[in-house]
Amino acid sequence: MMTLKNKVQLMGNLGRDPELKDLGNGQFMLKLSIATNERFRSGEGEWKEDTQWHPVVAWGKQAQ
């Protein structure tokens, strides 16, 4: 069986404080929300900004 991995780099702002949960038995989960912004010129020539929210969950050592 082939294992697939994706690597994503998001640069933005935290929407709220990260939430770290101890699940017991040395397992951890981290939840956070990142906002990324894109600024672009519309077809009419006006500058517009679009904000995208990205929910992120990390497990184990990455969560710590």
mmCIF file with all atom_site columns, C-alpha atoms in Angstrom:
data_model
loop_
_atom_site.group_PDB
_atom_site.id
_atom_site.type_symbol
_atom_site.label_atom_id
_atom_site.label_alt_id
_atom_site.label_comp_id
_atom_site.label_asym_id
_atom_site.label_entity_id
_atom_site.label_seq_id
_atom_site.pdbx_PDB_ins_code
_atom_site.Cartn_x
_atom_site.Cartn_y
_atom_site.Cartn_z
_atom_site.occupancy
_atom_site.B_iso_or_equiv
_atom_site.pdbx_formal_charge
_atom_site.auth_seq_id
_atom_site.auth_comp_id
_atom_site.auth_asym_id
_atom_site.auth_atom_id
_atom_site.pdbx_PDB_model_num
ATOM 1  C CA . MET A 1 1  ? 0.000   0.000  0.000   1.00 0.00 ? 1  MET A CA 1
ATOM 2  C CA . MET A 1 2  ? 1.272   3.457  -0.894  1.00 0.00 ? 2  MET A CA 1
ATOM 3  C CA . THR A 1 3  ? 1.296   6.204  1.745   1.00 0.00 ? 3  THR A CA 1
ATOM 4  C CA . LEU A 1 4  ? 0.440   9.665  0.428   1.00 0.00 ? 4  LEU A CA 1
ATOM 5  C CA . LYS A 1 5  ? 1.526   12.852 2.175   1.00 0.00 ? 5  LYS A CA 1
ATOM 6  C CA . ASN A 1 6  ? 0.692   16.451 1.432   1.00 0.00 ? 6  ASN A CA 1
ATOM 7  C CA . LYS A 1 7  ? 2.766   19.394 2.556   1.00 0.00 ? 7  LYS A CA 1
ATOM 8  C CA . VAL A 1 8  ? 1.018   22.744 2.909   1.00 0.00 ? 8  VAL A CA 1
ATOM 9  C CA . GLN A 1 9  ? 2.443   26.014 4.146   1.00 0.00 ? 9  GLN A CA 1
ATOM 10 C CA . LEU A 1 10 ? -0.081  28.614 5.303   1.00 0.00 ? 10 LEU A CA 1
ATOM 11 C CA . MET A 1 11 ? 0.988   32.116 6.223   1.00 0.00 ? 11 MET A CA 1
ATOM 12 C CA . GLY A 1 12 ? -1.686  34.171 7.892   1.00 0.00 ? 12 GLY A CA 1
ATOM 13 C CA . ASN A 1 13 ? -3.198  35.224 11.189  1.00 0.00 ? 13 ASN A CA 1
ATOM 14 C CA . LEU A 1 14 ? -4.576  33.133 14.044  1.00 0.00 ? 14 LEU A CA 1
ATOM 15 C CA . GLY A 1 15 ? -8.321  33.544 14.427  1.00 0.00 ? 15 GLY A CA 1
ATOM 16 C CA . ARG A 1 16 ? -8.298  32.525 18.097  1.00 0.00 ? 16 ARG A CA 1
ATOM 17 C CA . ASP A 1 17 ? -5.925  31.037 20.644  1.00 0.00 ? 17 ASP A CA 1
ATOM 18 C CA . PRO A 1 18 ? -4.793  27.478 19.771  1.00 0.00 ? 18 PRO A CA 1
ATOM 19 C CA . GLU A 1 19 ? -6.582  24.785 21.809  1.00 0.00 ? 19 GLU A CA 1
ATOM 20 C CA . LEU A 1 20 ? -4.378  21.920 23.047  1.00 0.00 ? 20 LEU A CA 1
ATOM 21 C CA . LYS A 1 21 ? -6.171  18.831 24.385  1.00 0.00 ? 21 LYS A CA 1
ATOM 22 C CA . ASP A 1 22 ? -4.557  15.993 26.324  1.00 0.00 ? 22 ASP A CA 1
ATOM 23 C CA . LEU A 1 23 ? -6.377  12.859 25.153  1.00 0.00 ? 23 LEU A CA 1
ATOM 24 C CA . GLY A 1 24 ? -4.614  10.605 27.658  1.00 0.00 ? 24 GLY A CA 1
ATOM 25 C CA . ASN A 1 25 ? -1.997  7.899  27.148  1.00 0.00 ? 25 ASN A CA 1
ATOM 26 C CA . GLY A 1 26 ? 0.453   10.542 25.871  1.00 0.00 ? 26 GLY A CA 1
ATOM 27 C CA . GLN A 1 27 ? -1.794  11.565 22.961  1.00 0.00 ? 27 GLN A CA 1
ATOM 28 C CA . PHE A 1 28 ? -2.403  15.231 22.189  1.00 0.00 ? 28 PHE A CA 1
ATOM 29 C CA . MET A 1 29 ? -4.568  17.150 19.732  1.00 0.00 ? 29 MET A CA 1
ATOM 30 C CA . LEU A 1 30 ? -4.143  20.810 18.771  1.00 0.00 ? 30 LEU A CA 1
ATOM 31 C CA . LYS A 1 31 ? -6.890  22.814 17.052  1.00 0.00 ? 31 LYS A CA 1
ATOM 32 C CA . LEU A 1 32 ? -6.413  26.256 15.553  1.00 0.00 ? 32 LEU A CA 1
ATOM 33 C CA . SER A 1 33 ? -7.835  28.473 12.840  1.00 0.00 ? 33 SER A CA 1
ATOM 34 C CA . ILE A 1 34 ? -5.734  30.499 10.382  1.00 0.00 ? 34 ILE A CA 1
ATOM 35 C CA . ALA A 1 35 ? -6.963  33.332 8.161   1.00 0.00 ? 35 ALA A CA 1
ATOM 36 C CA . THR A 1 36 ? -5.208  33.978 4.852   1.00 0.00 ? 36 THR A CA 1
ATOM 37 C CA . ASN A 1 37 ? -5.867  37.063 2.746   1.00 0.00 ? 37 ASN A CA 1
ATOM 38 C CA . GLU A 1 38 ? -5.637  37.606 -0.981  1.00 0.00 ? 38 GLU A CA 1
ATOM 39 C CA . ARG A 1 39 ? -5.701  41.070 -2.506  1.00 0.00 ? 39 ARG A CA 1
ATOM 40 C CA . PHE A 1 40 ? -6.621  41.355 -6.179  1.00 0.00 ? 40 PHE A CA 1
ATOM 41 C CA . ARG A 1 41 ? -7.936  43.776 -8.774  1.00 0.00 ? 41 ARG A CA 1
ATOM 42 C CA . SER A 1 42 ? -11.482 43.097 -10.000 1.00 0.00 ? 42 SER A CA 1
ATOM 43 C CA . GLY A 1 43 ? -12.529 43.187 -13.642 1.00 0.00 ? 43 GLY A CA 1
ATOM 44 C CA . GLU A 1 44 ? -13.646 46.784 -13.051 1.00 0.00 ? 44 GLU A CA 1
ATOM 45 C CA . GLY A 1 45 ? -10.170 47.738 -11.814 1.00 0.00 ? 45 GLY A CA 1
ATOM 46 C CA . GLU A 1 46 ? -11.106 48.019 -8.129  1.00 0.00 ? 46 GLU A CA 1
ATOM 47 C CA . TRP A 1 47 ? -8.936  46.446 -5.408  1.00 0.00 ? 47 TRP A CA 1
ATOM 48 C CA . LYS A 1 48 ? -10.711 43.706 -3.472  1.00 0.00 ? 48 LYS A CA 1
ATOM 49 C CA . GLU A 1 49 ? -9.659  41.488 -0.588  1.00 0.00 ? 49 GLU A CA 1
ATOM 50 C CA . ASP A 1 50 ? -10.753 37.900 0.012   1.00 0.00 ? 50 ASP A CA 1
ATOM 51 C CA . THR A 1 51 ? -10.233 36.180 3.380   1.00 0.00 ? 51 THR A CA 1
ATOM 52 C CA . GLN A 1 52 ? -10.170 32.376 3.606   1.00 0.00 ? 52 GLN A CA 1
ATOM 53 C CA . TRP A 1 53 ? -10.375 30.538 6.962   1.00 0.00 ? 53 TRP A CA 1
ATOM 54 C CA . HIS A 1 54 ? -8.459  27.277 7.398   1.00 0.00 ? 54 HIS A CA 1
ATOM 55 C CA . PRO A 1 55 ? -9.246  24.955 10.323  1.00 0.00 ? 55 PRO A CA 1
ATOM 56 C CA . VAL A 1 56 ? -6.071  23.072 11.317  1.00 0.00 ? 56 VAL A CA 1
ATOM 57 C CA . VAL A 1 57 ? -5.752  19.968 13.525  1.00 0.00 ? 57 VAL A CA 1
ATOM 58 C CA . ALA A 1 58 ? -2.410  18.496 14.615  1.00 0.00 ? 58 ALA A CA 1
ATOM 59 C CA . TRP A 1 59 ? -1.909  15.212 16.449  1.00 0.00 ? 59 TRP A CA 1
ATOM 60 C CA . GLY A 1 60 ? 0.786   13.701 18.667  1.00 0.00 ? 60 GLY A CA 1
ATOM 61 C CA . LYS A 1 61 ? 4.197   15.351 18.807  1.00 0.00 ? 61 LYS A CA 1
ATOM 62 C CA . GLN A 1 62 ? 3.202   17.958 16.200  1.00 0.00 ? 62 GLN A CA 1
ATOM 63 C CA . ALA A 1 63 ? 0.387   19.060 18.502  1.00 0.00 ? 63 ALA A CA 1
ATOM 64 C CA . GLN A 1 64 ? 2.763   19.506 21.425  1.00 0.00 ? 64 GLN A CA 1
#
